[in-house]
């Protein structure tokens, strides 16, 4: 993780950039290879090793995987953050939002691959990652939801005023740039909307 003056797709937050290198030993060995270095803008393999060229097809597949995972990881992170924030403060974290329709909606960001938005009411919050229209390798879209529901439980998962915070994240069944159907909570059951399915609620 190194400082960078670039601003764009490859530049991370706080002006940091991630660089990587893979090295292979010059000869077969069971010894720990020398570690690569980064000095004055140059990546280099250690002694008795050389840089391994990553095949083009592997680079392409890795880029496809990164694009596919972007929306999913973004929504998982946001929903976990909203759930934790409500448990701590009793409100949703939703700055600079404006009224739109029946709820409150805000466009929270856009990348080459996804447009992100959020809609909330007093007891529900929905985060969206809507895939951008692309000519090739279309992507699935995602929606996560946090529901504030009455509960009789008293413990770590129970929020203030006898409320419980439940969450679910859903993925569209097929690639689409349409807004996915919102999840629901009815009679104690969380469910994804039409043409979507739930995904494990965890961040790798």
Short mmCIF file of N, CA and C in Angstrom, two decimals, residues 11-106:
data_model
loop_
_atom_site.label_atom_id
_atom_site.label_comp_id
_atom_site.label_asym_id
_atom_site.label_seq_id
_atom_site.Cartn_x
_atom_site.Cartn_y
_atom_site.Cartn_z
N UNK A 11 -6.82 4.41 -7.74
CA UNK A 11 -6.40 5.11 -6.53
C UNK A 11 -7.38 4.84 -5.41
N UNK A 12 -6.89 4.34 -4.29
CA UNK A 12 -7.75 4.06 -3.15
C UNK A 12 -7.95 5.33 -2.35
N UNK A 13 -8.71 5.22 -1.26
CA UNK A 13 -8.99 6.38 -0.41
C UNK A 13 -7.70 6.89 0.22
N UNK A 14 -7.74 8.17 0.60
CA UNK A 14 -6.61 8.82 1.27
C UNK A 14 -5.35 8.81 0.42
N UNK A 15 -5.54 8.83 -0.92
CA UNK A 15 -4.40 8.88 -1.85
C UNK A 15 -3.44 7.70 -1.69
N UNK A 16 -3.98 6.52 -1.54
CA UNK A 16 -3.16 5.31 -1.47
C UNK A 16 -3.43 4.44 -2.69
N UNK A 17 -2.43 3.67 -3.08
CA UNK A 17 -2.55 2.77 -4.22
C UNK A 17 -2.04 1.39 -3.82
N UNK A 18 -2.64 0.34 -4.37
CA UNK A 18 -2.18 -1.01 -4.08
C UNK A 18 -1.40 -1.56 -5.28
N UNK A 19 -0.21 -2.06 -5.02
CA UNK A 19 0.62 -2.67 -6.06
C UNK A 19 0.93 -4.10 -5.65
N UNK A 20 1.17 -4.96 -6.64
CA UNK A 20 1.41 -6.38 -6.32
C UNK A 20 2.45 -6.98 -7.27
N UNK A 21 3.13 -7.99 -6.78
CA UNK A 21 4.11 -8.72 -7.58
C UNK A 21 4.17 -10.16 -7.09
N UNK A 22 4.39 -11.10 -7.99
CA UNK A 22 4.57 -12.51 -7.64
C UNK A 22 5.94 -12.94 -8.12
N UNK A 23 6.70 -13.57 -7.24
CA UNK A 23 8.07 -13.99 -7.57
C UNK A 23 8.22 -15.50 -7.46
N UNK A 24 9.04 -16.08 -8.32
CA UNK A 24 9.32 -17.51 -8.32
C UNK A 24 10.82 -17.73 -8.17
N UNK A 25 11.20 -18.73 -7.40
CA UNK A 25 12.64 -18.99 -7.20
C UNK A 25 13.29 -19.43 -8.51
N UNK A 26 14.57 -19.11 -8.66
CA UNK A 26 15.29 -19.46 -9.88
C UNK A 26 15.44 -20.97 -10.03
N UNK A 27 15.56 -21.67 -8.89
CA UNK A 27 15.72 -23.13 -8.92
C UNK A 27 14.79 -23.75 -7.89
N UNK A 28 14.47 -25.04 -8.04
CA UNK A 28 13.63 -25.70 -7.04
C UNK A 28 14.26 -25.63 -5.65
N UNK A 29 13.45 -25.35 -4.63
CA UNK A 29 13.97 -25.24 -3.27
C UNK A 29 12.85 -25.38 -2.26
N UNK A 30 13.19 -25.83 -1.06
CA UNK A 30 12.22 -25.90 0.04
C UNK A 30 12.48 -24.77 1.03
N UNK A 31 13.37 -23.85 0.68
CA UNK A 31 13.68 -22.72 1.54
C UNK A 31 12.68 -21.58 1.30
N UNK A 32 12.49 -20.76 2.31
CA UNK A 32 11.62 -19.59 2.17
C UNK A 32 12.25 -18.61 1.19
N UNK A 33 11.56 -18.22 0.15
CA UNK A 33 12.16 -17.29 -0.82
C UNK A 33 12.34 -15.90 -0.23
N UNK A 34 13.30 -15.17 -0.76
CA UNK A 34 13.51 -13.77 -0.34
C UNK A 34 12.28 -12.94 -0.70
N UNK A 35 11.92 -12.01 0.18
CA UNK A 35 10.71 -11.21 -0.04
C UNK A 35 10.94 -10.13 -1.10
N UNK A 36 9.91 -9.83 -1.88
CA UNK A 36 10.00 -8.72 -2.83
C UNK A 36 10.10 -7.39 -2.09
N UNK A 37 10.51 -6.34 -2.80
CA UNK A 37 10.65 -5.02 -2.20
C UNK A 37 9.95 -3.97 -3.06
N UNK A 38 9.67 -2.83 -2.42
CA UNK A 38 9.16 -1.66 -3.14
C UNK A 38 9.97 -0.47 -2.68
N UNK A 39 10.73 0.11 -3.61
CA UNK A 39 11.57 1.25 -3.27
C UNK A 39 11.55 2.26 -4.40
N UNK A 40 11.28 3.53 -4.02
CA UNK A 40 11.32 4.63 -4.98
C UNK A 40 10.47 4.35 -6.23
N UNK A 41 9.30 3.77 -6.00
CA UNK A 41 8.37 3.53 -7.10
C UNK A 41 8.61 2.28 -7.90
N UNK A 42 9.56 1.44 -7.43
CA UNK A 42 9.90 0.23 -8.20
C UNK A 42 9.65 -1.03 -7.38
N UNK A 43 8.88 -1.96 -7.95
CA UNK A 43 8.69 -3.29 -7.36
C UNK A 43 9.80 -4.20 -7.86
N UNK A 44 10.40 -5.01 -6.96
CA UNK A 44 11.48 -5.90 -7.37
C UNK A 44 11.44 -7.19 -6.57
N UNK A 45 11.78 -8.29 -7.22
CA UNK A 45 11.86 -9.57 -6.53
C UNK A 45 13.17 -9.63 -5.74
N UNK A 46 13.17 -10.50 -4.70
CA UNK A 46 14.35 -10.66 -3.88
C UNK A 46 15.43 -11.50 -4.56
N UNK A 47 16.52 -11.73 -3.84
CA UNK A 47 17.64 -12.49 -4.41
C UNK A 47 17.22 -13.91 -4.79
N UNK A 48 17.79 -14.38 -5.89
CA UNK A 48 17.55 -15.73 -6.40
C UNK A 48 16.08 -15.99 -6.76
N UNK A 49 15.36 -14.92 -7.06
CA UNK A 49 13.97 -15.06 -7.53
C UNK A 49 13.76 -14.10 -8.70
N UNK A 50 12.70 -14.36 -9.46
CA UNK A 50 12.36 -13.48 -10.57
C UNK A 50 10.85 -13.32 -10.67
N UNK A 51 10.45 -12.20 -11.26
CA UNK A 51 9.02 -11.90 -11.36
C UNK A 51 8.32 -12.92 -12.25
N UNK A 52 7.16 -13.36 -11.81
CA UNK A 52 6.37 -14.32 -12.56
C UNK A 52 5.32 -13.55 -13.35
N UNK A 53 5.34 -13.73 -14.63
CA UNK A 53 4.36 -13.06 -15.48
C UNK A 53 3.01 -13.77 -15.32
N UNK A 54 2.00 -12.99 -15.00
CA UNK A 54 0.66 -13.55 -14.87
C UNK A 54 0.04 -13.64 -16.25
N UNK A 55 -0.41 -14.82 -16.65
CA UNK A 55 -1.01 -14.97 -17.98
C UNK A 55 -2.17 -14.00 -18.19
N UNK A 56 -2.34 -13.56 -19.43
CA UNK A 56 -3.38 -12.58 -19.74
C UNK A 56 -4.76 -13.07 -19.34
N UNK A 57 -5.05 -14.34 -19.56
CA UNK A 57 -6.39 -14.84 -19.23
C UNK A 57 -6.64 -14.77 -17.73
N UNK A 58 -5.58 -14.94 -16.91
CA UNK A 58 -5.75 -14.83 -15.47
C UNK A 58 -6.04 -13.40 -15.06
N UNK A 59 -5.38 -12.44 -15.71
CA UNK A 59 -5.64 -11.03 -15.42
C UNK A 59 -7.07 -10.66 -15.78
N UNK A 60 -7.53 -11.19 -16.92
CA UNK A 60 -8.90 -10.90 -17.36
C UNK A 60 -9.91 -11.49 -16.38
N UNK A 61 -9.67 -12.74 -15.96
CA UNK A 61 -10.59 -13.39 -15.01
C UNK A 61 -10.60 -12.68 -13.67
N UNK A 62 -9.44 -12.22 -13.23
CA UNK A 62 -9.36 -11.50 -11.95
C UNK A 62 -10.12 -10.17 -12.03
N UNK A 63 -10.01 -9.50 -13.16
CA UNK A 63 -10.74 -8.24 -13.34
C UNK A 63 -12.24 -8.49 -13.35
N UNK A 64 -12.67 -9.58 -14.00
CA UNK A 64 -14.09 -9.92 -14.01
C UNK A 64 -14.58 -10.22 -12.61
N UNK A 65 -13.78 -10.97 -11.83
CA UNK A 65 -14.16 -11.31 -10.45
C UNK A 65 -14.27 -10.05 -9.61
N UNK A 66 -13.31 -9.14 -9.77
CA UNK A 66 -13.33 -7.90 -9.01
C UNK A 66 -14.58 -7.08 -9.33
N UNK A 67 -14.92 -7.02 -10.62
CA UNK A 67 -16.11 -6.28 -11.01
C UNK A 67 -17.37 -6.93 -10.44
N UNK A 68 -17.43 -8.26 -10.47
CA UNK A 68 -18.61 -8.96 -9.95
C UNK A 68 -18.76 -8.75 -8.45
N UNK A 69 -17.65 -8.71 -7.74
CA UNK A 69 -17.69 -8.62 -6.28
C UNK A 69 -17.90 -7.19 -5.77
N UNK A 70 -17.64 -6.19 -6.60
CA UNK A 70 -17.69 -4.81 -6.12
C UNK A 70 -19.03 -4.46 -5.47
N UNK A 71 -20.11 -4.68 -6.20
CA UNK A 71 -21.43 -4.31 -5.68
C UNK A 71 -21.81 -5.11 -4.45
N UNK A 72 -21.54 -6.40 -4.49
CA UNK A 72 -21.89 -7.26 -3.36
C UNK A 72 -21.17 -6.84 -2.09
N UNK A 73 -19.86 -6.64 -2.16
CA UNK A 73 -19.09 -6.28 -0.98
C UNK A 73 -19.47 -4.90 -0.47
N UNK A 74 -19.79 -3.99 -1.39
CA UNK A 74 -20.20 -2.65 -0.99
C UNK A 74 -21.48 -2.69 -0.16
N UNK A 75 -22.48 -3.44 -0.65
CA UNK A 75 -23.76 -3.49 0.05
C UNK A 75 -23.63 -4.25 1.37
N UNK A 76 -22.88 -5.34 1.39
CA UNK A 76 -22.67 -6.07 2.65
C UNK A 76 -22.06 -5.14 3.70
N UNK A 77 -21.06 -4.37 3.28
CA UNK A 77 -20.40 -3.46 4.21
C UNK A 77 -21.35 -2.38 4.71
N UNK A 78 -22.13 -1.79 3.81
CA UNK A 78 -23.05 -0.72 4.20
C UNK A 78 -24.15 -1.23 5.13
N UNK A 79 -24.69 -2.40 4.84
CA UNK A 79 -25.77 -2.92 5.68
C UNK A 79 -25.25 -3.27 7.07
N UNK A 80 -24.07 -3.86 7.14
CA UNK A 80 -23.47 -4.14 8.44
C UNK A 80 -23.24 -2.85 9.22
N UNK A 81 -22.79 -1.81 8.51
CA UNK A 81 -22.55 -0.53 9.17
C UNK A 81 -23.83 0.10 9.68
N UNK A 82 -24.89 0.05 8.88
CA UNK A 82 -26.17 0.61 9.31
C UNK A 82 -26.75 -0.16 10.49
N UNK A 83 -26.62 -1.46 10.46
CA UNK A 83 -27.12 -2.29 11.56
C UNK A 83 -26.40 -1.94 12.86
N UNK A 84 -25.08 -1.84 12.78
CA UNK A 84 -24.29 -1.52 13.97
C UNK A 84 -24.59 -0.11 14.46
N UNK A 85 -24.74 0.85 13.53
CA UNK A 85 -25.00 2.24 13.90
C UNK A 85 -26.34 2.38 14.60
N UNK A 86 -27.36 1.66 14.11
CA UNK A 86 -28.68 1.75 14.75
C UNK A 86 -28.65 1.14 16.16
N UNK A 87 -27.96 0.03 16.30
CA UNK A 87 -27.84 -0.59 17.62
C UNK A 87 -27.17 0.36 18.62
N UNK A 88 -26.24 1.14 18.11
CA UNK A 88 -25.49 2.05 18.98
C UNK A 88 -26.25 3.34 19.28
N UNK A 89 -26.91 3.89 18.23
CA UNK A 89 -27.48 5.22 18.37
C UNK A 89 -29.00 5.30 18.33
N UNK A 90 -29.64 4.24 17.83
CA UNK A 90 -31.09 4.25 17.73
C UNK A 90 -31.63 4.97 16.50
N UNK A 91 -30.74 5.32 15.56
CA UNK A 91 -31.15 5.95 14.31
C UNK A 91 -30.32 5.38 13.17
N UNK A 92 -30.79 5.60 11.93
CA UNK A 92 -30.00 5.24 10.77
C UNK A 92 -29.01 6.34 10.46
N UNK A 93 -27.87 5.94 9.90
CA UNK A 93 -26.89 6.93 9.45
C UNK A 93 -27.26 7.30 8.02
N UNK A 94 -27.79 8.49 7.82
CA UNK A 94 -28.28 8.86 6.51
C UNK A 94 -28.13 10.36 6.28
N UNK A 95 -26.91 10.84 6.05
CA UNK A 95 -26.72 12.28 5.84
C UNK A 95 -27.14 12.74 4.46
N UNK A 96 -27.47 14.02 4.35
CA UNK A 96 -27.77 14.71 3.10
C UNK A 96 -28.75 13.96 2.21
N UNK A 97 -29.84 13.50 2.83
CA UNK A 97 -30.85 12.81 2.04
C UNK A 97 -31.99 13.76 1.70
N UNK A 98 -32.70 13.46 0.63
CA UNK A 98 -33.84 14.27 0.23
C UNK A 98 -35.06 13.38 0.05
N UNK A 99 -36.23 13.95 0.25
CA UNK A 99 -37.46 13.17 0.13
C UNK A 99 -37.72 12.82 -1.33
N UNK A 100 -38.15 11.59 -1.55
CA UNK A 100 -38.49 11.14 -2.90
C UNK A 100 -39.51 10.02 -2.77
N UNK A 101 -40.71 10.24 -3.24
CA UNK A 101 -41.73 9.23 -3.13
C UNK A 101 -42.15 9.02 -1.70
N UNK A 102 -42.31 7.75 -1.30
CA UNK A 102 -42.81 7.43 0.04
C UNK A 102 -41.71 7.40 1.08
N UNK A 103 -40.47 7.31 0.64
CA UNK A 103 -39.38 7.23 1.60
C UNK A 103 -38.41 8.38 1.43
N UNK A 104 -37.20 8.13 1.84
CA UNK A 104 -36.14 9.11 1.68
C UNK A 104 -35.04 8.45 0.86
N UNK A 105 -34.63 9.09 -0.20
CA UNK A 105 -33.68 8.47 -1.12
C UNK A 105 -32.51 9.40 -1.38
N UNK A 106 -31.35 8.80 -1.59
CA UNK A 106 -30.18 9.59 -1.93
C UNK A 106 -29.26 8.77 -2.82
#
